[in-house]
Short mmCIF file of N, CA and C in Angstrom, two decimals:
data_model
loop_
_atom_site.label_atom_id
_atom_site.label_comp_id
_atom_site.label_asym_id
_atom_site.label_seq_id
_atom_site.Cartn_x
_atom_site.Cartn_y
_atom_site.Cartn_z
N UNK A 1 80.84 143.32 161.99
CA UNK A 1 82.30 143.30 161.94
C UNK A 1 82.76 143.16 160.48
N UNK A 2 83.86 143.80 160.18
CA UNK A 2 84.41 143.78 158.83
C UNK A 2 85.83 143.23 158.88
N UNK A 3 86.14 142.37 157.94
CA UNK A 3 87.50 141.84 157.84
C UNK A 3 88.13 142.32 156.53
N UNK A 4 89.39 142.69 156.60
CA UNK A 4 90.13 143.13 155.42
C UNK A 4 91.34 142.22 155.26
N UNK A 5 91.47 141.64 154.09
CA UNK A 5 92.60 140.75 153.80
C UNK A 5 93.39 141.34 152.64
N UNK A 6 94.63 141.64 152.90
CA UNK A 6 95.48 142.26 151.90
C UNK A 6 96.40 141.22 151.26
N UNK A 7 96.81 141.52 150.04
CA UNK A 7 97.80 140.68 149.36
C UNK A 7 98.54 141.52 148.34
N UNK A 8 99.66 140.98 147.87
CA UNK A 8 100.38 141.63 146.78
C UNK A 8 101.68 142.31 147.15
N UNK A 9 102.07 142.28 148.40
CA UNK A 9 103.33 142.89 148.78
C UNK A 9 104.50 142.10 148.23
N UNK A 10 105.69 142.65 148.37
CA UNK A 10 106.89 141.96 147.91
C UNK A 10 108.02 142.93 147.67
N UNK A 11 109.01 142.46 146.92
CA UNK A 11 110.19 143.26 146.63
C UNK A 11 110.26 143.60 145.15
N UNK A 12 110.66 144.83 144.88
CA UNK A 12 110.82 145.28 143.50
C UNK A 12 112.02 146.19 143.40
N UNK A 13 112.58 146.27 142.20
CA UNK A 13 113.63 147.24 141.95
C UNK A 13 113.01 148.61 141.68
N UNK A 14 113.74 149.65 141.91
CA UNK A 14 113.23 150.99 141.58
C UNK A 14 112.77 151.05 140.13
N UNK A 15 111.64 151.72 139.94
CA UNK A 15 111.07 151.81 138.61
C UNK A 15 110.05 150.73 138.30
N UNK A 16 110.01 149.71 139.13
CA UNK A 16 109.08 148.62 138.92
C UNK A 16 107.67 148.94 139.37
N UNK A 17 106.81 147.94 139.25
CA UNK A 17 105.40 148.10 139.61
C UNK A 17 104.95 146.95 140.52
N UNK A 18 103.99 147.26 141.35
CA UNK A 18 103.33 146.28 142.19
C UNK A 18 101.87 146.65 142.31
N UNK A 19 101.04 145.65 142.52
CA UNK A 19 99.64 145.92 142.79
C UNK A 19 99.25 145.24 144.09
N UNK A 20 98.73 146.04 145.00
CA UNK A 20 98.21 145.53 146.25
C UNK A 20 96.70 145.39 146.14
N UNK A 21 96.16 144.40 146.81
CA UNK A 21 94.72 144.25 146.85
C UNK A 21 94.26 144.14 148.30
N UNK A 22 93.03 144.53 148.52
CA UNK A 22 92.44 144.49 149.85
C UNK A 22 91.00 144.05 149.70
N UNK A 23 90.71 142.86 150.14
CA UNK A 23 89.37 142.29 150.02
C UNK A 23 88.63 142.44 151.33
N UNK A 24 87.46 143.05 151.26
CA UNK A 24 86.65 143.27 152.45
C UNK A 24 85.52 142.26 152.51
N UNK A 25 85.22 141.80 153.70
CA UNK A 25 84.10 140.88 153.90
C UNK A 25 83.46 141.17 155.25
N UNK A 26 82.28 140.64 155.43
CA UNK A 26 81.58 140.85 156.69
C UNK A 26 80.43 141.81 156.53
N UNK A 27 80.20 142.60 157.53
CA UNK A 27 79.03 143.50 157.58
C UNK A 27 79.32 144.80 156.82
N UNK A 28 79.28 144.69 155.53
CA UNK A 28 79.52 145.85 154.67
C UNK A 28 78.21 146.29 154.06
N UNK A 29 77.90 147.56 154.17
CA UNK A 29 76.63 148.03 153.63
C UNK A 29 76.77 149.49 153.25
N UNK A 30 75.96 149.89 152.31
CA UNK A 30 75.92 151.28 151.91
C UNK A 30 77.23 151.73 151.29
N UNK A 31 77.45 153.01 151.35
CA UNK A 31 78.69 153.55 150.80
C UNK A 31 79.74 153.60 151.89
N UNK A 32 80.97 153.48 151.48
CA UNK A 32 82.05 153.52 152.45
C UNK A 32 83.29 154.05 151.76
N UNK A 33 84.19 154.50 152.55
CA UNK A 33 85.45 155.05 152.07
C UNK A 33 86.56 154.04 152.33
N UNK A 34 87.43 153.89 151.34
CA UNK A 34 88.59 153.03 151.54
C UNK A 34 89.86 153.82 151.29
N UNK A 35 90.83 153.56 152.12
CA UNK A 35 92.11 154.26 152.06
C UNK A 35 93.26 153.27 151.99
N UNK A 36 94.36 153.75 151.49
CA UNK A 36 95.65 153.07 151.63
C UNK A 36 96.58 153.99 152.41
N UNK A 37 97.20 153.40 153.41
CA UNK A 37 98.23 154.07 154.20
C UNK A 37 99.53 153.29 154.04
N UNK A 38 100.61 153.93 154.40
CA UNK A 38 101.87 153.20 154.50
C UNK A 38 102.66 153.75 155.68
N UNK A 39 103.49 152.87 156.21
CA UNK A 39 104.32 153.27 157.34
C UNK A 39 105.71 152.70 157.16
N UNK A 40 106.66 153.60 156.98
CA UNK A 40 108.05 153.20 156.89
C UNK A 40 108.64 153.08 158.29
N UNK A 41 109.68 152.32 158.41
CA UNK A 41 110.32 152.12 159.71
C UNK A 41 110.74 153.45 160.31
N UNK A 42 110.31 153.68 161.54
CA UNK A 42 110.69 154.89 162.23
C UNK A 42 109.89 156.13 161.85
N UNK A 43 108.88 155.95 161.00
CA UNK A 43 108.08 157.09 160.56
C UNK A 43 106.62 156.88 160.91
N UNK A 44 105.86 157.96 160.86
CA UNK A 44 104.44 157.88 161.15
C UNK A 44 103.69 157.28 159.95
N UNK A 45 102.54 156.71 160.24
CA UNK A 45 101.71 156.17 159.18
C UNK A 45 101.21 157.33 158.31
N UNK A 46 101.30 157.12 157.00
CA UNK A 46 101.00 158.18 156.03
C UNK A 46 99.83 157.77 155.16
N UNK A 47 98.85 158.64 155.02
CA UNK A 47 97.74 158.40 154.11
C UNK A 47 98.21 158.70 152.70
N UNK A 48 98.08 157.74 151.79
CA UNK A 48 98.56 157.96 150.44
C UNK A 48 97.47 157.95 149.38
N UNK A 49 96.35 157.28 149.63
CA UNK A 49 95.31 157.24 148.61
C UNK A 49 93.96 156.98 149.26
N UNK A 50 92.94 157.61 148.71
CA UNK A 50 91.57 157.46 149.21
C UNK A 50 90.62 157.29 148.04
N UNK A 51 89.72 156.35 148.18
CA UNK A 51 88.59 156.26 147.25
C UNK A 51 87.33 156.48 148.09
N UNK A 52 86.69 157.61 147.85
CA UNK A 52 85.52 157.98 148.61
C UNK A 52 84.32 157.16 148.14
N UNK A 53 83.28 157.14 148.96
CA UNK A 53 82.11 156.36 148.63
C UNK A 53 81.48 156.75 147.31
N UNK A 54 81.57 158.02 146.96
CA UNK A 54 80.99 158.49 145.71
C UNK A 54 81.85 158.20 144.49
N UNK A 55 83.05 157.69 144.70
CA UNK A 55 83.90 157.31 143.58
C UNK A 55 85.09 158.22 143.34
N UNK A 56 85.11 159.38 143.98
CA UNK A 56 86.24 160.26 143.77
C UNK A 56 87.48 159.72 144.48
N UNK A 57 88.63 160.10 143.97
CA UNK A 57 89.89 159.63 144.54
C UNK A 57 90.79 160.81 144.86
N UNK A 58 91.59 160.65 145.88
CA UNK A 58 92.58 161.65 146.24
C UNK A 58 93.89 160.94 146.58
N UNK A 59 94.98 161.66 146.37
CA UNK A 59 96.31 161.07 146.57
C UNK A 59 97.23 162.04 147.29
N UNK A 60 98.17 161.46 148.02
CA UNK A 60 99.23 162.28 148.58
C UNK A 60 100.14 162.74 147.45
N UNK A 61 100.73 163.89 147.62
CA UNK A 61 101.62 164.42 146.59
C UNK A 61 102.77 163.46 146.29
N UNK A 62 103.18 162.70 147.29
CA UNK A 62 104.33 161.81 147.13
C UNK A 62 104.06 160.67 146.16
N UNK A 63 102.78 160.37 145.88
CA UNK A 63 102.46 159.25 145.00
C UNK A 63 101.62 159.67 143.80
N UNK A 64 101.18 160.90 143.77
CA UNK A 64 100.29 161.37 142.71
C UNK A 64 100.92 161.17 141.33
N UNK A 65 100.15 160.60 140.43
CA UNK A 65 100.63 160.36 139.08
C UNK A 65 101.31 159.01 138.90
N UNK A 66 101.62 158.34 140.00
CA UNK A 66 102.29 157.03 139.91
C UNK A 66 101.45 155.92 140.53
N UNK A 67 100.65 156.23 141.53
CA UNK A 67 99.82 155.24 142.20
C UNK A 67 98.37 155.47 141.82
N UNK A 68 97.61 154.39 141.73
CA UNK A 68 96.19 154.49 141.41
C UNK A 68 95.39 153.58 142.33
N UNK A 69 94.38 154.16 142.97
CA UNK A 69 93.47 153.37 143.80
C UNK A 69 92.22 153.10 142.98
N UNK A 70 91.75 151.85 143.03
CA UNK A 70 90.55 151.49 142.30
C UNK A 70 89.76 150.49 143.12
N UNK A 71 88.51 150.32 142.73
CA UNK A 71 87.66 149.44 143.52
C UNK A 71 86.76 148.62 142.61
N UNK A 72 86.60 147.37 142.92
CA UNK A 72 85.62 146.51 142.26
C UNK A 72 84.48 146.32 143.24
N UNK A 73 83.38 146.99 142.97
CA UNK A 73 82.27 147.00 143.92
C UNK A 73 81.72 145.60 144.19
N UNK A 74 81.56 144.83 143.14
CA UNK A 74 80.94 143.52 143.29
C UNK A 74 81.75 142.60 144.20
N UNK A 75 83.06 142.86 144.27
CA UNK A 75 83.93 142.01 145.07
C UNK A 75 84.32 142.68 146.38
N UNK A 76 83.85 143.90 146.60
CA UNK A 76 84.28 144.66 147.79
C UNK A 76 85.80 144.64 147.94
N UNK A 77 86.47 144.84 146.83
CA UNK A 77 87.92 144.79 146.81
C UNK A 77 88.47 146.12 146.30
N UNK A 78 89.48 146.60 146.96
CA UNK A 78 90.15 147.82 146.51
C UNK A 78 91.60 147.46 146.17
N UNK A 79 92.10 148.11 145.15
CA UNK A 79 93.45 147.86 144.67
C UNK A 79 94.29 149.13 144.76
N UNK A 80 95.57 148.93 144.89
CA UNK A 80 96.51 150.03 144.79
C UNK A 80 97.57 149.63 143.77
N UNK A 81 97.49 150.22 142.59
CA UNK A 81 98.48 149.99 141.55
C UNK A 81 99.62 150.98 141.76
N UNK A 82 100.80 150.46 141.93
CA UNK A 82 101.95 151.30 142.23
C UNK A 82 102.96 151.17 141.08
N UNK A 83 103.17 152.25 140.37
CA UNK A 83 104.10 152.27 139.25
C UNK A 83 105.29 153.19 139.57
N UNK A 84 106.33 153.03 138.79
CA UNK A 84 107.53 153.87 138.97
C UNK A 84 107.95 153.93 140.42
N UNK A 85 108.07 152.76 141.02
CA UNK A 85 108.38 152.69 142.45
C UNK A 85 109.74 153.30 142.76
N UNK A 86 109.78 153.97 143.89
CA UNK A 86 111.02 154.57 144.38
C UNK A 86 111.43 153.89 145.68
N UNK A 87 112.69 153.94 146.03
CA UNK A 87 113.13 153.31 147.29
C UNK A 87 112.36 153.82 148.51
N UNK A 88 111.95 155.08 148.47
CA UNK A 88 111.20 155.62 149.61
C UNK A 88 109.80 155.04 149.75
N UNK A 89 109.39 154.23 148.80
CA UNK A 89 108.11 153.54 148.91
C UNK A 89 108.22 152.30 149.81
N UNK A 90 109.41 151.96 150.25
CA UNK A 90 109.58 150.84 151.15
C UNK A 90 108.85 151.11 152.46
N UNK A 91 107.90 150.23 152.76
CA UNK A 91 107.04 150.46 153.92
C UNK A 91 106.10 149.28 154.08
N UNK A 92 105.38 149.30 155.17
CA UNK A 92 104.25 148.39 155.34
C UNK A 92 103.02 149.16 154.87
N UNK A 93 102.21 148.52 154.05
CA UNK A 93 101.04 149.17 153.46
C UNK A 93 99.76 148.61 154.09
N UNK A 94 98.89 149.51 154.49
CA UNK A 94 97.66 149.13 155.15
C UNK A 94 96.46 149.66 154.38
N UNK A 95 95.44 148.84 154.20
CA UNK A 95 94.19 149.36 153.70
C UNK A 95 93.27 149.61 154.90
N UNK A 96 92.37 150.52 154.70
CA UNK A 96 91.45 150.93 155.76
C UNK A 96 90.08 151.14 155.15
N UNK A 97 89.08 150.64 155.80
CA UNK A 97 87.70 150.85 155.38
C UNK A 97 86.98 151.58 156.50
N UNK A 98 86.25 152.59 156.14
CA UNK A 98 85.47 153.31 157.13
C UNK A 98 84.01 153.36 156.71
N UNK A 99 83.13 152.94 157.60
CA UNK A 99 81.71 153.08 157.36
C UNK A 99 81.03 153.41 158.68
N UNK A 100 80.06 154.29 158.61
CA UNK A 100 79.30 154.79 159.77
C UNK A 100 80.23 155.09 160.94
N UNK A 101 81.32 155.74 160.66
CA UNK A 101 82.20 156.21 161.71
C UNK A 101 83.12 155.19 162.32
N UNK A 102 83.12 153.96 161.82
CA UNK A 102 83.99 152.91 162.35
C UNK A 102 85.06 152.58 161.30
N UNK A 103 86.29 152.46 161.74
CA UNK A 103 87.40 152.16 160.82
C UNK A 103 87.91 150.75 161.07
N UNK A 104 88.21 150.06 159.97
CA UNK A 104 88.76 148.72 160.01
C UNK A 104 90.06 148.74 159.21
N UNK A 105 91.04 147.93 159.67
CA UNK A 105 92.36 147.92 159.05
C UNK A 105 92.74 146.54 158.55
N UNK A 106 93.49 146.53 157.46
CA UNK A 106 94.09 145.31 156.98
C UNK A 106 95.37 145.01 157.75
N UNK A 107 95.99 143.87 157.41
CA UNK A 107 97.12 143.40 158.20
C UNK A 107 98.45 144.01 157.79
N UNK A 108 98.50 144.61 156.63
CA UNK A 108 99.71 145.34 156.25
C UNK A 108 100.80 144.51 155.62
N UNK A 109 100.79 144.28 154.28
CA UNK A 109 101.90 143.60 153.63
C UNK A 109 103.10 144.53 153.48
N UNK A 110 104.27 143.94 153.46
CA UNK A 110 105.51 144.70 153.32
C UNK A 110 105.82 144.91 151.85
N UNK A 111 106.24 146.11 151.52
CA UNK A 111 106.73 146.42 150.18
C UNK A 111 108.17 146.92 150.34
N UNK A 112 109.07 146.31 149.58
CA UNK A 112 110.48 146.72 149.62
C UNK A 112 110.91 147.11 148.22
N UNK A 113 111.43 148.30 148.10
CA UNK A 113 111.92 148.78 146.80
C UNK A 113 113.41 149.02 146.94
N UNK A 114 114.18 148.19 146.28
CA UNK A 114 115.63 148.26 146.44
C UNK A 114 116.30 147.65 145.22
N UNK A 115 117.44 148.20 144.88
CA UNK A 115 118.23 147.64 143.79
C UNK A 115 119.25 146.64 144.32
#
């Protein structure tokens, strides 16, 4: 079993920055993929960033160039640095870890971007 604990949500004005973290613990082994999703009220959950097991990263067009996913292997922690925040970034953010075909989810901190 794998547990994911997220932190770093909160409120920011447009143009500001936030960093989310997701710490994984439990039965973690080998290579795994970690993702960040977000879900705004009334909308479907959206995949915004992926860090693949080999280290490559991919981003949704909506966040490309402003958000960065990174990982500290020794801590099994993945981060999402969010810069130049826009009001449409207001959502609940979830991290996801997938290994050997099983997906685990974090609890989803709220991010609010408003002036």
